[in-house]
Amino acid sequence: MRSSRLTAAVIGSLLVLVGGAAQVVPGTASATGRDDDRLSRGARALGRQVLPAGDGWAAAGPGTTGGSAATPEQVHVVRSRTELVAALGGNNDTNRANATPKIVYVKGLVDGYEDSDGRLRSCADLADPEYSLDAYLAAYDPATWGRVAPTGPLEQARVRSVANQTRQTQINVGPNTTIVGLGGATLRGLTLMVDTANNVIVRNLHFADARDCFPAWSPTDGDTGNWNSQFDLVSVRRSENVWVDHNTLTDGDNPDSELPVHFGRPYMVHDGSLDITHTASRVTASYNRFVARDKVMLIGSSNTVGPDVGRLNVTLHHNLFEGTMQRLPRVRFGQVDVYNNYYRLSGTGFGYALGVGVQSAIHAENNYFALGSDITAADLLYDWGGTAITVRGNWVRSGAALPRPVDLRTAYNAEHDPDLSPDAGWTPT
């Protein structure tokens, strides 16, 4: 279930551009007017491409073919939110059940806040009439409300506002679907939701700023409370055989560093880049760029021992993590193969790279970590209740020092208790 592996030293020395290398350009329109006829030969070939055999967990079982079997009538080029929803089946509420094989090419910028008439809606447009941020801040200030969860009509109005946003910006994808970006295609301000949708391919897209208009205040999250949002750029839930490849995932022109502070904590409007949760499994993420984000990838969302056991099996290879702060990834329960990835990490807000969670089984091999002077190899792992991790062939370069091979587990154990054991209990094949 692995493609060929390079040494981590080679990964670090080759500055390979990922997330957009397979770019194509639409051809001229034909007499028939079908979208399939308007595409270049290269674009048509890219849309029909399937995940190669042996390429990570998504190649397991039946493999991942996406919409490669689509008829010409189910090949679409979309340039707006309305066209995207139509291509995925026509009704965003029911598209997640549309199993018809389909290939959707995205051209240009598609904004999740766009109305059917092309007007961009704002957070104010989506807010419930009884909600305002000013009122929320006044009502639930910990100095007067205390450290208990918000309740009452204003919190209920916030929840209704979130439901309004979900209907607008969450785009539901059904089984047997391939979504491909044509050169420079961007999905902005939306969540691509792959839920109960097996056999999905998402490639060659730029994802930007899936902002939450109505973050929740969680007063018992951490020592002083935190703002939490719920919209990921890409979310995979209750699905199998999903391939996410050659995408770029960022906060766009709305970085966390410029967000305001309320109740002494950053008003966080972003959640994950690519979260894989709720019993999802057989996922491969390859050649993606995760750039300048805080929370990147959560694999498993709960410590509760239950349906996730034996699931959440994921492969991450040849991805670039640049200026990212945590969850690279954070893992619960799953057998997760992390190999040939390139990490460029720095900054005072950095938390950790690999989160070793409850019953997790991470196999980290031949990754290259280029670290700022304020980060060491001991900072790259974090124990979220796990017990073991397999590491081999990883390299670290700290500051201006020369790269060197490092046993990440030994470096972590030297500065933290309890120790992590060296065998995650499985070997990728």
XYZ file of C-alpha atoms in Angstrom:
429
model
C 0.000 0.000 0.000
C 2.971 2.261 -0.577
C 4.383 3.913 -3.603
C 8.176 3.991 -3.872
C 9.936 5.807 -1.032
C 12.778 8.266 -1.164
C 15.172 8.961 1.647
C 14.249 11.953 3.779
C 17.478 13.661 2.749
C 16.368 13.585 -0.871
C 12.908 14.877 0.068
C 14.528 17.828 1.815
C 16.973 18.666 -0.942
C 14.538 18.570 -3.860
C 12.210 21.568 -3.770
C 9.437 19.880 -5.696
C 6.378 22.035 -6.338
C 3.251 20.237 -5.193
C -0.362 21.316 -5.316
C -0.954 22.371 -8.879
C 1.638 20.532 -10.941
C -0.974 18.768 -13.055
C -2.543 21.873 -14.529
C -4.593 21.802 -17.698
C -6.336 24.345 -19.878
C -9.790 23.966 -21.466
C -9.876 23.733 -25.215
C -12.238 25.489 -27.590
C -15.938 24.744 -27.694
C -17.127 22.088 -30.136
C -20.244 21.977 -32.251
C -22.013 19.655 -29.831
C -21.706 22.084 -26.906
C -21.036 19.290 -24.408
C -18.626 20.135 -21.577
C -16.639 16.989 -22.358
C -15.974 18.311 -25.859
C -14.777 21.712 -24.597
C -11.862 20.233 -22.664
C -8.340 19.658 -23.863
C -7.112 16.116 -24.275
C -4.953 16.519 -21.171
C -7.893 17.686 -19.075
C -10.035 14.778 -20.193
C -7.263 12.331 -19.338
C -6.767 13.891 -15.914
C -10.469 13.607 -15.091
C -10.490 9.912 -15.999
C -7.351 9.098 -14.015
C -7.751 6.674 -11.101
C -5.574 6.120 -8.051
C -2.743 3.765 -9.011
C -2.686 0.346 -7.395
C -0.651 0.260 -4.205
C -0.782 4.028 -3.629
C -1.598 4.120 0.061
C -4.681 3.183 1.991
C -7.103 4.544 -0.622
C -5.861 1.810 -2.966
C -7.069 -0.879 -0.547
C -10.283 -2.813 -1.036
C -11.957 -1.872 -4.330
C -9.497 0.967 -4.915
C -10.390 4.556 -5.772
C -11.675 5.356 -9.257
C -13.867 8.395 -8.523
C -16.017 9.434 -11.467
C -13.818 7.813 -14.120
C -16.803 5.838 -15.447
C -18.876 8.991 -16.061
C -20.805 9.246 -19.307
C -20.206 12.363 -21.446
C -23.444 13.832 -20.039
C -21.957 13.620 -16.533
C -18.799 15.616 -17.341
C -19.181 19.239 -16.269
C -17.151 22.453 -16.219
C -18.290 24.801 -13.428
C -17.506 28.450 -12.747
C -19.829 29.273 -9.814
C -21.315 27.791 -6.661
C -24.658 27.292 -8.423
C -23.001 25.387 -11.266
C -20.963 23.298 -8.816
C -24.076 22.227 -6.906
C -25.864 21.445 -10.167
C -22.977 19.332 -11.441
C -22.903 17.336 -8.195
C -26.544 16.396 -8.624
C -28.662 19.537 -8.526
C -29.695 19.773 -4.863
C -27.104 20.455 -2.176
C -29.327 18.819 0.472
C -29.427 15.488 -1.382
C -26.243 15.502 -3.477
C -24.385 13.414 -0.892
C -26.593 10.452 -1.927
C -26.085 10.957 -5.679
C -23.953 7.956 -6.661
C -24.015 8.588 -10.418
C -20.405 8.612 -11.697
C -19.510 12.214 -12.461
C -16.480 14.337 -13.298
C -16.578 17.996 -12.277
C -13.949 20.429 -13.558
C -13.643 23.717 -11.677
C -12.578 26.743 -13.697
C -11.602 30.079 -12.127
C -12.904 31.170 -8.723
C -15.910 29.538 -7.068
C -17.005 31.309 -3.882
C -19.150 29.502 -1.321
C -20.916 32.742 -0.364
C -22.244 33.310 -3.880
C -26.001 33.444 -4.443
C -27.692 32.050 -7.529
C -27.722 35.583 -8.979
C -23.960 35.943 -8.524
C -24.139 38.251 -5.496
C -21.761 37.482 -2.643
C -23.534 37.101 0.669
C -21.912 38.305 3.889
C -21.830 36.928 7.409
C -24.475 39.526 8.292
C -26.735 38.082 5.588
C -26.440 34.622 7.155
C -26.917 35.730 10.777
C -30.151 34.899 12.537
C -32.163 38.094 13.244
C -31.659 37.557 16.972
C -27.861 37.194 16.782
C -25.111 39.789 16.844
C -21.475 39.410 17.858
C -21.614 42.518 20.042
C -24.548 41.109 21.986
C -22.823 37.727 22.254
C -19.645 39.276 23.647
C -21.622 41.301 26.169
C -23.724 38.358 27.304
C -21.021 35.713 27.719
C -18.073 37.730 28.987
C -16.401 35.355 31.490
C -16.015 38.281 33.918
C -19.792 38.323 34.385
C -21.092 35.071 32.882
C -18.464 32.860 34.488
C -16.722 29.809 33.108
C -19.788 27.872 32.034
C -20.950 27.126 28.503
C -23.155 29.764 26.883
C -26.874 28.999 27.049
C -30.101 30.821 26.379
C -31.722 32.622 23.431
C -28.547 34.310 22.170
C -26.609 31.045 22.011
C -29.581 29.433 20.292
C -29.562 32.283 17.753
C -25.846 31.618 17.132
C -26.599 27.943 16.502
C -29.323 28.882 14.017
C -26.855 31.217 12.318
C -24.375 28.339 11.971
C -27.137 26.266 10.366
C -27.739 29.082 7.873
C -24.051 29.147 7.009
C -23.904 25.362 6.687
C -26.662 25.443 4.080
C -24.778 28.152 2.173
C -21.094 27.210 2.363
C -21.009 23.436 2.907
C -20.949 21.752 -0.509
C -21.973 18.091 -0.291
C -20.272 15.524 -2.525
C -21.735 12.141 -3.451
C -20.057 8.792 -4.187
C -18.233 8.006 -7.441
C -17.164 11.605 -7.994
C -14.006 13.235 -9.345
C -13.517 16.975 -8.798
C -10.552 18.484 -10.670
C -9.326 22.044 -10.880
C -8.338 23.474 -14.236
C -5.267 25.723 -14.139
C -5.503 28.091 -11.165
C -8.964 26.968 -10.006
C -9.910 28.117 -6.493
C -12.656 27.107 -4.078
C -12.995 29.952 -1.577
C -15.114 30.310 1.533
C -16.583 26.833 1.368
C -16.265 23.382 2.887
C -16.092 20.439 0.528
C -17.972 17.791 2.520
C -17.391 14.132 1.653
C -19.829 12.389 4.029
C -21.141 8.845 3.456
C -19.626 9.140 -0.020
C -17.303 6.325 -1.040
C -14.941 6.500 -4.003
C -14.171 10.217 -4.333
C -11.190 11.973 -5.948
C -10.332 15.649 -5.280
C -7.370 17.041 -7.223
C -5.575 20.153 -8.415
C -7.595 22.739 -6.476
C -6.672 25.758 -4.388
C -8.795 25.869 -1.209
C -8.904 29.165 0.685
C -10.544 30.595 3.800
C -13.375 28.317 4.924
C -14.180 30.896 7.601
C -16.775 30.401 10.308
C -18.960 33.492 10.674
C -20.208 32.409 14.107
C -17.487 30.757 16.249
C -18.514 29.290 19.588
C -17.007 30.393 22.897
C -15.850 27.342 24.883
C -14.927 28.625 28.361
C -13.529 25.305 29.629
C -11.347 24.595 26.583
C -7.854 25.037 28.003
C -6.856 27.150 30.961
C -8.645 30.307 29.849
C -11.176 29.141 27.260
C -11.036 29.249 23.465
C -13.033 30.212 20.412
C -13.841 27.199 18.237
C -15.051 27.057 14.655
C -16.505 24.140 12.755
C -15.857 24.570 9.029
C -12.947 22.689 7.412
C -11.623 23.257 3.925
C -12.147 19.557 3.145
C -13.946 17.164 5.490
C -14.080 13.386 5.011
C -16.610 11.575 7.201
C -18.125 8.087 7.112
C -16.519 7.499 3.714
C -14.031 5.050 2.211
C -11.603 5.177 -0.699
C -10.974 8.897 -0.970
C -7.950 10.370 -2.786
C -6.978 14.014 -2.112
C -4.100 14.975 -4.383
C -2.152 18.012 -5.658
C -4.242 20.587 -3.801
C -3.203 23.737 -1.940
C -5.006 24.509 1.328
C -4.606 27.942 2.961
C -6.389 30.722 4.850
C -6.041 32.939 1.782
C -6.106 36.656 2.570
C -7.704 36.068 5.992
C -4.831 34.690 8.124
C -5.263 33.825 11.779
C -2.524 36.330 12.645
C -4.858 39.192 11.740
C -7.901 37.975 13.670
C -9.196 40.053 16.621
C -8.969 38.990 20.258
C -12.096 38.538 22.381
C -12.190 37.361 25.993
C -8.387 37.340 25.870
C -8.259 34.676 23.158
C -7.912 34.852 19.347
C -11.302 34.890 17.666
C -10.644 31.737 15.646
C -12.701 31.469 12.460
C -10.814 28.551 10.875
C -10.886 24.850 11.691
C -9.063 22.076 9.836
C -7.523 21.892 6.384
C -8.319 18.231 5.746
C -10.083 16.451 8.610
C -10.807 12.712 8.428
C -13.305 11.690 11.096
C -16.473 9.782 12.038
C -15.312 6.256 10.975
C -13.874 7.379 7.626
C -11.091 5.126 6.310
C -8.970 4.213 3.298
C -7.834 7.756 2.518
C -4.697 8.809 0.635
C -3.513 12.439 0.693
C -0.596 13.044 -1.670
C 1.349 15.984 -3.119
C -0.746 18.595 -1.298
C 0.501 21.933 0.058
C -0.742 22.869 3.537
C 0.392 26.457 3.932
C 0.281 28.972 6.829
C -2.491 27.312 8.806
C -2.964 26.577 12.494
C -5.033 23.369 12.653
C -4.258 21.172 9.661
C -5.377 17.549 9.871
C -7.421 15.765 12.511
C -7.735 12.014 12.031
C -10.436 10.904 14.471
C -12.411 13.464 16.455
C -13.174 11.692 19.728
C -11.293 9.667 22.348
C -14.342 7.455 22.847
C -13.563 3.818 22.116
C -16.252 2.687 19.700
C -16.958 2.756 15.968
C -13.623 4.406 15.077
C -11.659 1.343 16.232
C -10.272 -0.408 13.158
C -11.067 2.608 10.974
C -9.317 5.933 10.198
C -6.617 4.269 8.086
C -4.839 7.022 6.152
C -1.701 7.482 4.042
C 0.086 10.838 3.776
C 2.932 11.043 1.289
C 4.822 13.753 -0.587
C 2.900 16.586 1.069
C 4.382 19.969 1.986
C 3.559 21.417 5.414
C 4.804 25.002 5.456
C 4.244 27.509 8.264
C 1.699 25.175 9.889
C 1.305 24.955 13.660
C -0.333 21.693 14.763
C -2.114 18.496 13.704
C 0.335 17.435 10.999
C -1.549 15.136 11.611
C -3.121 14.426 15.028
C -4.272 10.798 15.076
C -6.702 8.671 17.047
C -7.213 4.910 16.523
C -6.101 4.720 12.877
C -3.152 3.058 11.198
C -1.617 6.136 9.594
C 1.346 5.955 7.229
C 3.268 9.257 7.074
C 6.146 9.084 4.610
C 8.207 11.248 2.241
C 6.630 14.482 3.496
C 8.443 17.810 3.740
C 7.864 19.990 6.823
C 9.028 23.633 6.926
C 8.109 24.759 10.432
C 8.851 27.894 12.434
C 7.265 30.525 14.621
C 6.415 31.033 18.282
C 2.911 29.633 17.766
C 4.159 26.208 16.714
C 2.698 23.364 18.765
C 3.749 19.987 17.335
C 3.798 17.977 14.123
C 2.654 14.405 14.838
C -0.005 13.989 17.510
C 0.042 10.515 19.025
C -3.549 10.031 20.192
C -5.604 7.279 21.790
C -4.894 3.867 20.231
C -3.150 5.557 17.301
C -0.668 3.651 15.154
C 1.500 6.142 13.277
C 4.280 4.854 11.030
C 6.481 7.873 10.210
C 9.217 7.163 7.687
C 11.617 9.220 5.536
C 10.148 12.619 6.358
C 12.266 15.786 6.290
C 11.810 18.543 8.885
C 13.338 21.987 8.261
C 12.923 23.790 11.586
C 13.256 27.360 12.740
C 15.808 28.068 15.427
C 13.111 28.003 18.142
C 11.979 24.421 17.365
C 13.873 21.197 18.093
C 13.347 17.550 17.191
C 11.919 16.991 20.690
C 9.027 19.327 19.807
C 7.820 17.359 16.785
C 5.796 14.723 18.630
C 3.010 15.257 21.159
C 1.370 12.645 23.351
C -2.422 12.970 23.188
C -2.986 9.711 25.069
C -1.215 7.328 22.720
C 1.503 4.877 23.675
C 3.641 4.118 20.610
C 4.924 5.376 17.279
C 7.160 3.761 14.676
C 9.799 6.125 13.269
C 12.573 5.430 10.795
C 14.666 7.308 8.277
C 13.553 10.822 9.308
C 15.853 13.838 8.962
C 15.875 17.168 10.762
C 17.540 20.467 10.010
C 17.366 22.960 12.902
C 18.077 26.584 12.069
C 21.293 26.961 10.134
C 22.679 23.582 11.192
C 23.321 20.815 8.689
C 20.567 18.228 8.182
C 20.964 15.052 10.182
C 19.101 11.800 10.704
C 17.078 11.863 13.937
C 15.088 9.275 15.856
C 12.033 11.415 16.596
C 10.800 9.115 19.342
C 14.115 9.079 21.187
C 14.350 12.867 20.955
C 10.833 13.204 22.353
C 11.375 10.696 25.174
C 14.541 12.478 26.286
C 12.482 15.528 27.301
C 8.998 14.182 28.049
C 7.249 11.622 30.236
C 5.832 9.078 29.849
C 7.953 7.567 27.120
C 6.460 6.475 23.818
C 7.310 2.907 22.827
C 8.940 2.177 19.449
C 6.450 -0.183 17.793
C 3.086 1.089 16.565
C 2.059 -2.500 15.874
C 1.894 -2.605 12.088
C 4.071 -2.262 9.015
C 2.750 -0.722 5.790
C 3.131 -2.943 2.732
